Every structure is written in C-alpha cells, then in structure tokens.
Coordinates of C-alpha atoms in Angstrom, one line a residue:
M1 CA -0.2 0.3 0.1
G2 CA 1.2 3.8 -0.9
P3 CA 1.5 6.3 1.6
P4 CA -1.5 8.0 3.1
K5 CA -2.4 11.0 1.5
G6 CA -2.5 14.8 3.5
E7 CA -5.3 16.7 3.8
D8 CA -4.3 19.2 1.2
E9 CA -2.4 16.9 -0.9
L10 CA -4.2 18.1 -4.9
V11 CA -5.2 14.4 -6.3
T12 CA -5.3 14.6 -10.4
R13 CA -6.5 12.3 -12.2
T14 CA -6.1 11.3 -16.4
K15 CA -9.2 13.0 -17.9
L16 CA -10.5 10.1 -20.5
A17 CA -11.8 11.2 -23.9
P18 CA -14.9 11.0 -25.2
P19 CA -15.9 8.0 -26.5
E20 CA -16.5 8.7 -30.5
P21 CA -20.2 8.7 -31.6
A22 CA -20.9 6.2 -33.9
R23 CA -20.7 7.3 -37.9
S24 CA -23.8 6.8 -39.6
S25 CA -25.0 8.3 -42.9
P26 CA -25.9 12.1 -42.3
I27 CA -29.5 13.2 -42.3
P28 CA -30.7 16.1 -44.6
K29 CA -32.7 18.9 -42.9
S30 CA -35.7 18.2 -44.9
K31 CA -35.9 14.7 -42.8
R32 CA -35.4 16.3 -39.4
R33 CA -38.5 16.1 -37.7
P34 CA -39.3 19.5 -35.5
G35 CA -38.2 20.2 -32.1
R36 CA -40.9 21.1 -29.7
T37 CA -42.1 24.7 -29.0
F38 CA -41.2 26.4 -25.8
K39 CA -44.2 26.8 -24.1
N40 CA -45.1 30.9 -23.4
P41 CA -43.7 32.0 -19.7
I42 CA -46.9 31.9 -17.3
R43 CA -47.3 35.3 -16.8
S44 CA -48.1 36.5 -12.7
S45 CA -51.7 37.2 -11.6
S46 CA -50.6 40.9 -11.3
S47 CA -49.4 41.1 -14.8
R48 CA -52.9 39.7 -16.4
S49 CA -54.9 41.9 -14.3
S50 CA -52.9 44.7 -15.6
R51 CA -53.3 43.7 -19.0
S52 CA -57.6 42.8 -18.6
S53 CA -57.2 46.7 -17.2
R54 CA -55.2 47.6 -20.0
S55 CA -58.0 46.2 -23.0
S56 CA -60.9 47.1 -20.9
R57 CA -59.6 50.7 -21.1
S58 CA -59.0 49.8 -24.8
R59 CA -62.3 49.2 -25.2
S60 CA -64.2 51.7 -23.9
S61 CA -66.1 53.1 -26.8
P62 CA -68.3 56.6 -27.2
Y63 CA -71.1 54.3 -27.9
D64 CA -71.0 52.2 -24.5
R65 CA -74.5 53.9 -22.0
P66 CA -72.9 56.8 -19.7
I67 CA -71.9 56.0 -15.7
N68 CA -75.5 56.8 -14.9
S69 CA -77.4 55.1 -16.6
P70 CA -78.1 50.1 -16.1
K71 CA -74.9 49.0 -17.3
P72 CA -76.5 44.8 -19.5
R73 CA -74.2 42.4 -18.3
I74 CA -72.3 41.4 -21.7
S75 CA -70.0 39.0 -21.1
R76 CA -66.7 40.1 -23.3
P77 CA -64.4 37.3 -25.5
H78 CA -60.0 38.6 -24.7
T79 CA -58.6 36.6 -27.3
P80 CA -57.5 38.1 -30.2
R81 CA -59.1 37.5 -33.9
R82 CA -59.2 38.6 -37.1
M83 CA -60.4 41.4 -38.8
S84 CA -64.2 40.5 -40.4
I85 CA -64.9 40.7 -43.1
L86 CA -67.9 43.6 -42.5
E87 CA -64.5 45.6 -40.7
A88 CA -62.0 44.5 -43.8
L89 CA -65.0 47.4 -46.0
P90 CA -64.0 50.9 -46.4
V91 CA -65.2 53.5 -43.9
E92 CA -68.0 55.0 -46.0
I93 CA -69.7 52.1 -46.9
I94 CA -69.5 51.0 -42.9
E95 CA -71.0 54.3 -41.8
Q96 CA -73.3 53.8 -45.0
I97 CA -74.1 50.8 -43.4
F98 CA -74.9 51.9 -39.9
L99 CA -76.6 55.3 -40.8
H100 CA -79.1 52.9 -42.8
S101 CA -80.1 50.6 -39.8
L102 CA -79.6 52.7 -37.5
N103 CA -78.7 50.1 -35.4
L104 CA -76.7 51.9 -32.7
N105 CA -75.4 48.1 -31.1
F106 CA -73.1 47.9 -34.5
P107 CA -70.7 50.1 -33.2
R108 CA -70.1 47.7 -30.2
A109 CA -69.7 45.1 -31.9
S110 CA -65.2 45.7 -32.4
P111 CA -63.0 48.4 -31.0
F112 CA -62.8 49.0 -35.0
L113 CA -65.8 48.9 -35.3
S114 CA -67.0 51.9 -32.8
R115 CA -63.6 54.4 -33.4
A116 CA -64.7 53.9 -37.6
L117 CA -68.3 55.0 -36.2
S118 CA -67.1 58.1 -34.4
G119 CA -66.8 61.0 -35.6
E120 CA -68.6 64.3 -35.7
H121 CA -70.6 63.8 -38.7
I122 CA -72.2 60.8 -37.5
Y123 CA -73.2 61.9 -33.7
R124 CA -74.3 65.0 -36.0
A125 CA -76.2 63.0 -38.3
L126 CA -77.7 60.7 -35.5
I127 CA -79.3 63.8 -33.5
L128 CA -80.4 65.5 -36.5
L129 CA -82.5 62.7 -36.8
A130 CA -83.9 61.5 -33.9
F131 CA -84.5 64.8 -32.5
W132 CA -85.6 66.8 -35.9
N133 CA -89.3 66.3 -36.2
D134 CA -90.3 66.2 -40.1
A135 CA -93.9 64.3 -42.2
L136 CA -92.9 61.5 -44.1
D137 CA -95.2 63.0 -46.8
N138 CA -93.5 66.0 -47.5
P139 CA -91.5 66.4 -50.7
R140 CA -87.7 65.7 -51.1
S141 CA -85.5 69.0 -50.7
K142 CA -81.8 68.7 -51.5
A143 CA -80.9 72.1 -49.3
I144 CA -82.6 69.6 -46.6
E145 CA -80.9 66.5 -47.7
R146 CA -77.0 68.6 -47.8
M147 CA -77.9 69.7 -44.3
M148 CA -78.3 66.1 -43.2
V149 CA -75.1 65.0 -45.3
P150 CA -73.9 61.9 -44.8
L151 CA -77.6 60.6 -43.9
D152 CA -79.3 59.2 -47.2
Y153 CA -82.3 61.4 -45.7
V154 CA -85.7 59.4 -44.9
P155 CA -88.2 60.8 -42.7
L156 CA -88.1 58.8 -39.3
K157 CA -92.0 57.8 -38.0
L158 CA -92.6 58.7 -34.8
D159 CA -92.3 55.5 -33.3
E160 CA -88.9 55.2 -34.8
R161 CA -87.5 58.5 -33.6
A162 CA -89.0 57.8 -30.6
R163 CA -86.7 54.4 -30.0
L164 CA -83.5 56.2 -31.5
Q165 CA -83.8 58.7 -29.6
E166 CA -83.8 56.8 -26.4
S167 CA -80.6 54.5 -27.8
V168 CA -79.3 58.2 -28.6
F169 CA -79.5 59.1 -24.8
K170 CA -78.1 55.8 -24.1
C171 CA -74.3 56.2 -25.9
R172 CA -71.2 58.2 -23.6
W173 CA -70.8 60.8 -26.2
C174 CA -74.5 62.5 -26.3
T175 CA -73.8 65.2 -24.4
V176 CA -75.8 68.5 -23.8
D177 CA -73.1 70.5 -26.1
R178 CA -73.1 68.0 -28.6
V179 CA -76.4 68.1 -28.7
R180 CA -77.4 72.5 -28.2
E181 CA -74.7 72.3 -30.7
Q182 CA -77.3 71.3 -33.6
V183 CA -80.6 72.7 -32.1
P184 CA -80.5 75.6 -34.5
T185 CA -79.6 73.5 -37.3
M186 CA -83.3 71.3 -36.1
Q187 CA -84.4 74.8 -36.4
I188 CA -83.3 75.7 -39.8
L189 CA -84.7 73.0 -41.1
S190 CA -88.4 73.4 -39.8
I191 CA -87.9 77.4 -40.9
Y192 CA -86.6 75.5 -45.0
R193 CA -89.7 72.7 -44.7
R194 CA -92.5 75.1 -43.6
W195 CA -91.9 78.3 -44.7
I196 CA -89.3 78.1 -47.9
N197 CA -89.9 74.4 -49.3
A198 CA -93.9 75.1 -48.7
G199 CA -94.0 78.1 -51.1
I200 CA -93.9 81.1 -49.5
V201 CA -92.6 83.8 -50.6
T202 CA -91.4 87.0 -47.8
E203 CA -91.8 90.5 -48.0
K204 CA -88.4 92.5 -50.1
E205 CA -88.3 94.5 -47.8
E206 CA -88.0 91.4 -45.1
Q207 CA -85.5 89.3 -47.5
D208 CA -82.6 90.6 -45.9
A209 CA -82.9 89.8 -42.8
F210 CA -84.7 86.5 -43.1
E211 CA -81.5 85.5 -44.7
K212 CA -79.6 87.2 -42.5
L213 CA -81.3 85.1 -39.4
I214 CA -81.0 81.6 -41.8
A215 CA -77.4 82.4 -41.7
R216 CA -76.6 82.5 -38.2
K217 CA -75.5 86.0 -38.2
D218 CA -78.6 88.2 -36.4
D219 CA -81.3 87.4 -35.1
S220 CA -82.1 91.0 -34.4
V221 CA -85.8 91.0 -36.3
R222 CA -88.0 87.7 -35.9
I223 CA -91.2 88.3 -37.4
F224 CA -91.6 87.9 -41.7
H225 CA -94.3 88.4 -43.3
G226 CA -94.9 86.4 -46.8
K227 CA -97.1 84.8 -49.2
G228 CA -98.3 81.2 -50.2
G229 CA -100.9 79.2 -50.2
P230 CA -102.5 76.8 -48.0
M231 CA -100.9 75.1 -44.9
K232 CA -101.1 71.7 -45.2
E233 CA -102.8 71.3 -41.7
L234 CA -105.8 72.9 -43.1
A235 CA -106.3 69.5 -45.1
S236 CA -107.2 67.3 -41.3
M237 CA -109.2 70.1 -40.3
P238 CA -112.7 69.8 -39.3
P239 CA -115.8 70.5 -41.3
E240 CA -117.1 73.0 -39.3
F241 CA -114.0 74.9 -39.8
F242 CA -114.9 75.5 -43.4
R243 CA -117.7 76.9 -42.8
M244 CA -116.0 79.3 -41.3
A245 CA -113.3 80.0 -43.2
P246 CA -114.6 78.9 -46.5
N247 CA -111.3 79.9 -48.7
A248 CA -109.1 78.2 -46.1
M249 CA -108.0 75.9 -49.2
K250 CA -108.4 78.0 -51.9
G251 CA -105.8 80.9 -53.4
I252 CA -103.0 82.7 -51.6
H253 CA -102.9 83.3 -47.4
E254 CA -100.6 85.8 -46.0
Y255 CA -98.8 84.5 -43.4
K256 CA -96.7 85.5 -40.7
L257 CA -93.6 83.7 -39.4
H258 CA -92.4 84.5 -35.3
I259 CA -89.2 82.7 -35.0
M260 CA -87.9 82.3 -30.9
P261 CA -84.1 81.4 -31.5
M262 CA -83.9 77.9 -29.4
V263 CA -87.3 77.7 -28.5
T264 CA -89.9 77.3 -31.1
T265 CA -91.0 78.6 -34.9
E266 CA -94.3 79.4 -34.9
L267 CA -96.2 80.3 -38.1
Q268 CA -99.6 81.6 -38.4
C269 CA -102.1 81.6 -41.7
V270 CA -102.8 85.2 -40.5
D271 CA -106.1 85.3 -42.9
V272 CA -107.4 81.7 -41.3
G273 CA -106.5 82.3 -38.1
L274 CA -104.2 78.7 -37.4
T275 CA -100.9 79.2 -35.9
V276 CA -99.0 76.0 -35.6
N277 CA -95.8 75.8 -33.4
I278 CA -93.0 73.7 -34.2
P279 CA -90.1 73.5 -31.0
A280 CA -86.7 74.1 -32.3
L281 CA -86.3 69.8 -30.5
D282 CA -89.1 67.8 -30.9
L283 CA -88.2 65.4 -27.6
C284 CA -90.6 62.3 -27.3
K285 CA -89.5 61.6 -23.7
F286 CA -87.3 62.3 -21.5
P287 CA -84.0 60.8 -20.9
S288 CA -84.7 58.5 -16.8
H289 CA -81.0 58.5 -16.6
L290 CA -81.0 61.9 -16.5
L291 CA -83.8 62.5 -14.3
R292 CA -82.7 59.9 -11.5
G293 CA -79.5 61.4 -11.3
R294 CA -76.3 59.2 -10.5
S295 CA -74.8 57.8 -7.0
N296 CA -73.7 61.1 -6.1
G297 CA -76.3 62.9 -7.0
F298 CA -76.0 65.4 -10.4
L299 CA -73.6 66.6 -12.1
P300 CA -73.8 70.2 -13.0
E301 CA -73.6 69.7 -16.5
D302 CA -76.6 67.6 -15.8
V303 CA -78.9 69.5 -14.4
D304 CA -77.3 71.5 -17.4
F305 CA -79.1 69.2 -20.2
L306 CA -82.2 68.4 -18.4
E307 CA -82.7 72.4 -18.7
M308 CA -81.8 73.0 -22.5
L309 CA -84.0 69.7 -23.3
R310 CA -86.6 71.1 -21.4
M311 CA -86.6 74.5 -23.1
T312 CA -85.5 73.7 -26.8
S313 CA -88.5 71.3 -26.8
C314 CA -91.4 74.3 -25.9
N315 CA -91.9 71.8 -22.4
W316 CA -92.3 75.4 -20.7
T317 CA -94.7 78.5 -21.3
P318 CA -92.8 81.4 -24.1
P319 CA -94.7 84.7 -23.1
K320 CA -95.3 86.2 -26.8
S321 CA -96.6 82.8 -28.2
S322 CA -100.2 83.2 -28.9
L323 CA -101.4 79.9 -28.4
S324 CA -101.7 78.0 -25.4
P325 CA -99.1 75.6 -23.8
S326 CA -99.3 71.9 -24.7
T327 CA -96.9 68.3 -25.1
L328 CA -96.6 65.6 -25.8
T329 CA -93.7 65.0 -24.4
K330 CA -93.8 61.9 -22.1
V331 CA -91.9 61.6 -18.1
D332 CA -91.3 58.4 -16.7
R333 CA -92.6 60.1 -13.8
K334 CA -90.9 57.0 -11.0
A335 CA -87.7 57.7 -11.9
L336 CA -88.8 62.1 -11.9
N337 CA -89.4 61.4 -8.2
E338 CA -86.9 59.2 -7.5
G339 CA -84.4 61.8 -8.7
I340 CA -86.4 64.9 -6.5
Q341 CA -85.5 62.4 -3.9
N342 CA -82.0 62.2 -4.6
A343 CA -81.4 66.1 -5.3
I344 CA -82.5 66.9 -1.8
R345 CA -80.2 64.3 -0.2
H346 CA -77.2 65.5 -1.7
Q347 CA -78.7 69.1 -1.5
N348 CA -79.0 70.4 -4.8
L349 CA -81.6 73.1 -5.5
D350 CA -81.5 73.5 -9.2
A351 CA -81.8 70.2 -9.8
M352 CA -85.1 69.6 -7.8
L353 CA -86.2 72.8 -9.2
C354 CA -86.2 71.5 -12.8
L355 CA -87.2 68.3 -12.3
L356 CA -90.4 69.9 -10.2
K357 CA -90.9 72.1 -13.1
I358 CA -90.6 69.1 -15.6
D359 CA -93.3 67.4 -13.8
E360 CA -96.2 70.0 -13.0
F361 CA -96.2 70.7 -17.5
L362 CA -96.3 67.2 -18.5
F363 CA -98.6 67.0 -16.3
R364 CA -101.1 69.4 -16.5
Y365 CA -100.5 70.3 -20.1
K366 CA -100.2 66.5 -22.1
A367 CA -102.7 66.0 -25.2
E368 CA -105.4 65.1 -22.5
N369 CA -105.4 67.4 -19.8
Q370 CA -104.7 70.5 -22.5
R371 CA -107.8 72.8 -22.2
R372 CA -109.4 71.3 -18.8
G373 CA -108.1 72.1 -15.3
V374 CA -106.2 68.7 -13.4
Y375 CA -105.4 68.6 -9.8
Y376 CA -102.1 68.3 -9.6
T377 CA -100.4 66.9 -6.5
I378 CA -96.9 66.0 -5.9
P379 CA -94.9 62.5 -3.7
S380 CA -95.7 64.1 0.5
E381 CA -92.7 62.1 1.2
H382 CA -90.2 65.0 -0.2
F383 CA -91.3 67.0 1.8
L384 CA -91.0 64.6 4.9
A385 CA -87.1 64.8 3.6
V386 CA -86.8 68.1 3.3
T387 CA -87.5 68.1 7.3
R388 CA -84.8 65.0 7.7
T389 CA -81.9 66.6 5.3
G390 CA -80.5 69.5 5.6
R391 CA -80.9 71.1 8.8
D392 CA -77.9 72.8 9.2
K393 CA -78.3 75.0 6.8
P394 CA -82.0 76.3 7.8
H395 CA -82.4 79.2 4.9
L396 CA -81.0 76.1 2.4
N397 CA -83.5 74.4 4.1
L398 CA -86.4 77.0 3.4
D399 CA -85.4 76.9 0.1
F400 CA -86.2 73.4 -0.5
F401 CA -89.8 73.3 1.3
E402 CA -90.7 76.4 -0.6
A403 CA -90.1 75.0 -3.7
L404 CA -91.8 72.0 -2.9
L405 CA -94.7 74.5 -1.7
R406 CA -94.7 76.3 -5.0
A407 CA -95.0 73.3 -7.1
S408 CA -98.1 71.5 -4.7
A409 CA -99.3 72.8 -1.6
E410 CA -101.6 70.4 -1.7
S411 CA -99.7 67.6 -1.2
L412 CA -98.0 68.9 2.3
P413 CA -98.7 66.0 4.7
S414 CA -100.6 68.1 7.7
W415 CA -100.8 64.6 9.8
S416 CA -97.1 64.7 10.3
S417 CA -95.8 65.4 13.3
E418 CA -92.2 65.6 11.8
I419 CA -93.7 68.3 9.5
T420 CA -95.6 69.8 12.4
K421 CA -91.9 70.0 14.7
W422 CA -90.1 71.4 12.0
T423 CA -92.4 74.1 12.0
V424 CA -91.9 74.9 15.7
D425 CA -88.2 74.6 15.2
N426 CA -88.2 77.4 12.6
M427 CA -89.5 79.4 14.8
E428 CA -87.9 79.1 17.8
L429 CA -84.7 79.1 15.9
A430 CA -85.9 83.3 14.6
K431 CA -86.4 83.4 18.6
K432 CA -82.9 82.4 19.8
N433 CA -81.0 84.2 17.0
P434 CA -83.2 86.8 15.3
N435 CA -80.8 87.8 12.2
T436 CA -82.6 88.6 8.9
Y437 CA -82.2 85.6 7.3
N438 CA -84.0 83.7 10.7
Q439 CA -86.7 85.8 10.8
T440 CA -87.5 85.4 7.6
N441 CA -87.7 81.4 7.9
G442 CA -90.0 82.4 11.1
K443 CA -92.6 84.2 9.0
F444 CA -92.6 81.3 7.2
A445 CA -93.3 79.1 9.4
R446 CA -96.0 80.6 11.4
W447 CA -97.6 81.1 8.3
L448 CA -97.1 77.5 7.9
S449 CA -98.6 76.9 11.4
N450 CA -101.9 78.8 10.0
F451 CA -102.4 76.8 6.9
L452 CA -101.8 73.3 8.2
L453 CA -104.5 74.2 10.3
R454 CA -107.0 75.5 6.9
L455 CA -105.3 72.8 4.7
P456 CA -107.5 69.4 4.7
A457 CA -110.5 71.8 3.4
K458 CA -108.2 73.0 1.1
V459 CA -106.9 70.0 -0.5
E460 CA -111.3 69.4 -0.6
Y461 CA -111.7 72.9 -1.9
A462 CA -109.5 72.0 -4.7
H463 CA -110.5 68.7 -6.4
E464 CA -113.5 70.0 -6.7
Y465 CA -111.6 73.0 -8.1
P466 CA -108.2 72.2 -9.9
T467 CA -108.0 75.9 -10.4
G468 CA -108.2 76.8 -6.9
Q469 CA -104.7 74.9 -5.9
L470 CA -102.5 77.8 -4.4
F471 CA -99.9 77.8 -6.9
C472 CA -100.1 76.6 -10.7
N473 CA -96.4 76.4 -12.1
G474 CA -94.6 77.8 -9.2
Q475 CA -97.0 81.3 -8.8
L476 CA -99.1 82.1 -6.7
D477 CA -103.0 83.0 -6.8
V478 CA -102.6 86.4 -4.6
T479 CA -106.6 86.5 -5.3
D480 CA -106.7 82.9 -2.9
F481 CA -107.4 84.2 0.5
E482 CA -103.9 82.2 1.7
G483 CA -102.1 83.5 -1.4
G484 CA -103.1 87.1 0.6
R485 CA -101.9 85.8 4.2
F486 CA -98.2 85.2 2.5
V487 CA -98.1 88.3 1.0
D488 CA -98.8 89.7 3.5
E489 CA -96.8 87.5 6.1
V490 CA -93.9 85.9 4.6
L491 CA -92.7 87.8 2.0
D492 CA -91.1 91.2 2.8
A493 CA -91.6 94.8 1.0
F494 CA -87.4 94.0 -1.1
R495 CA -89.1 90.6 -2.4
E496 CA -91.7 90.5 -5.3
P497 CA -94.2 87.9 -5.2
L498 CA -93.9 84.2 -6.5
G499 CA -94.3 84.0 -10.7
N500 CA -94.5 81.6 -13.4
W501 CA -91.1 79.4 -12.8
M502 CA -91.2 78.1 -16.2
M503 CA -90.1 81.2 -17.8
E504 CA -86.9 81.0 -15.0
S505 CA -83.6 79.0 -16.8
S506 CA -80.1 78.8 -16.4
F507 CA -79.8 77.9 -19.7
R508 CA -80.1 81.3 -21.8
T509 CA -81.3 80.6 -25.3
E510 CA -79.9 83.9 -26.8
D511 CA -76.3 82.9 -26.1
H512 CA -75.9 79.5 -28.4
W513 CA -77.8 81.4 -32.1
L514 CA -75.4 83.3 -33.4
K515 CA -72.5 81.9 -34.5
K516 CA -68.9 83.7 -33.3
F517 CA -67.6 84.8 -36.0
G518 CA -64.2 85.1 -35.7
P519 CA -62.1 88.6 -36.7
P520 CA -61.9 89.4 -40.1
L521 CA -58.4 87.3 -41.8
P522 CA -56.1 89.7 -42.9
P523 CA -55.0 90.3 -46.2

C-alpha cells in the first residue's frame, strides 16, 4: 500500500476522452423532425390583471352607456381575433351600413367598428335624425338633404324616432354640448320645410333680415311676413272649420313667421286664423337616467342637459306665444320622483327645481289634459325628506321646502308630526337668533302653522275646483285667502310675489344661436 495522502494534497486523475460517436449516413435537414416548441412563460396574476385592465380601457367606446344608466351584463372575449369581412370594408361603406340600419349596437360589436363610427359627422347626423320632426309625406328637398349629409335622408315614423332618441341618449357621446350645437340646425330645417319649401315668399323688405337670421349672423329681426298657398294642416281640419273659413283651401294666403331662436317657430296663417307651433327640438321622452341622477347626485352638466331639453323642446310657457301651452313629451314619473329624492339627499336645489318644473308642465299640459283644469300633486314624502335633510343650513333648507310648496301646496302632509316639529324649530330659530335670514324662516313657519290648520278644507276645495290650487306653475294665487296671507306675512317689501317659474332657467337661449365669427383674416 502506498503512503497515506495528506488533507492538502491534490489528487489528479487522467481525463478520459469522450467516446467517438458512431458514424452514420448524414440526415438531410428537410428530413429532421421539428423540435418541441417552447411554452409561453406563465404570467403572474398581477400582469394578467394589468393586461385585462388595459384591454378593458381600450374597449371603451363612445357608444357605451353613460355612467348613470343601467349597464347590461355582457361577457366579452379576451382572445385576439382576425379582422372580419365587414371590418375590411371601406369606412365610407361601413358608415352607410350603420346609418341605414340605425342599430346603435352595431358600433359596439368591435373596437374597430366603434372607432370607424365615432366621427363628429356621424354624431351630428344621428342627433338631427333623432330630434328633428319631419313628416313622412314631405317632398324631397336638395337643401335639406345637403344639411343632412352623410345621411341618405328619409324621415322616420314617430315610433322609430322615439326608439332612436332613447338609443342616442344612452350613448356616452350624447352630451349636452353636442345636442345643443345642433338645435339651430334643427330649427333652420323646420323653417326650410315649412316656409321656403312650402312656397311662401317673404316680403322684399324683410328678405335681407330673413337671410341673415337663417345664416345665424343676426337675430335682431324675428318676425317675418309672406304669401303662399294653403297650409297642409288645413286638410285635417273638421268640416265646421271650413264653414267659418270657406276659402281656406283656395288661393293665396298671408302668413306670419315668428322665430324664437333655440325655442320654437310659430307659423300663422293670418287670414284663416290658424297657428302651428314647431319646437326647435322635438323631444319624445325625457331620458330616465338623467331624471334619476347619479349615485352621488346630479353633476352640473346633468342639470344643464335637462334644462336645455326642457327649454328647446318648448316644455314651458313662452311669454310672447299666442298658443295655449301643450306638450306631447312623455316622462317616467317614477324615475323623476326618485331624482327629486336624490336631489334632496345631495342638497342640489337647481336639480330639484328643474325636475319639479318638468313634472308639473308635462302633467298639466299633456294632450288629454289640455284646456281643462287638473289637480296636480307630488308625493308627500318629498316634504318629509326635506325636514330630515340639510337642517344644518336652515336657509337653504327653507328654499327646498318653499320650492316643494310652490309645486303643490296641497300635497303637504298636514298629519305629519315631522312637519309640525320642523315648523316649531324654525319659529324657535327666529327667537333665539333674530337676524334677517332667521326672521324669514320664522315668518314662513308662522304662516305655515296656520295654513296646516286650513289645509284639509283647501285640499277638498281644490279637488272639486282644480283651478283653485294655491300655486300653479310656481305662481302664487294672490287672490286666494292663503295667498294673500303669504304676501302679507312672508314676503317682505324687497321680495316680489312668486311668479310663473316655468320661464326661469339657467339655460340662456340667446347665447347659442348666433355663430361665433372671429376677426377678419388679413389680406
């Protein structure tokens, strides 16, 4: 045996050469079997979630429903796909297919279609088609067809237009600004249809002012006169009418055109005595999601949208109109009253006032109630909600209560202990801190305490004689006993009697008709 090796001694071994591979005939590359492909690396859950969020953001579309409208539960595939035959068509053809079908789910079918159909000219065409009321029997007009480009324009039936309006309102791109921008065009279309295309010739001395108004350069002159053939509405008049006007369907008649920009167009056949009112925007139904508001109340643009729709659809009483108020617009009163509760809960007085005006006008002046008195009420829960909310700001709280009273004083729950306590609290407030504002609360509360005692008799009288309600359109009946007391006991010398609030609006119609022409370009 050899000597033992030390711990630090290096041990070396001879390195064996690797065995030579067996020689074989070379295999051509084309004959080799392909190797196994690499698997994709497994992504972490965080990367998958981030990719999912990015893809969901990329899928957002202007045709998606707004935040405050109900969203349908639709499963969306995440797998990539090839472009379809439809998507491969030219964009112009895709636009025509969409505008012909008027199916607003069409752009939601894919992100590509959504991008292709998200141009301002498409939005403009849909708004005009949805909100301009044109009769089916009207003849074709090159001027109107030119204004309706890119539509191959054909008027819609009423039910078709109502469905299109509902679909347009549900789109995210349908904003107050986009709709408001098209209201002048809708009114000009009506003027073309009912005045120019009808063959009515404007008087020569008014022609220049008429052309400036149509071009939206000057609206200082708004009343025009002309001559033309019989109005088409005469064909549907009853026989009794023609006994009073036997020449109504014959010869040339004198006409008067009264244009209220952004509101309405009144066409009057002077010698026959027939007047037609054409709202600037023809609204079939107020959108329910706007009436309800959002989970956090009403944004300013929501209130602006409702006010713009209310004014431009002529769902109010214009002061210079020769016609009695009437409306064909519909409203979901359940959604509207939910919106009033929402406005009270989030202390949005402007939103509540707008909703109260919409509800009262559409109830009092709908077709079946026209020219007869109706007893208008609101849910008494609204008064109770005001007594429970916003008590830390007593003056704003009084504004809410007074607004509900102006809507329907007869809806006040006289039996409620909460109303009684609210009344007593406001009288005590005026005693503890008798400043000017608190004195107003105290005066109102003292008047209210006496009014509550007489309220049952007042309600019974208003049921029999609806015109005897204390307020109508927000206007106080000063000839009523309680109305006289309100003027004497609540209103001070610096406060005017409560008038018709239908004409009060944050939407200024005069701000949107004239085009904003810039300075002249240098030569």
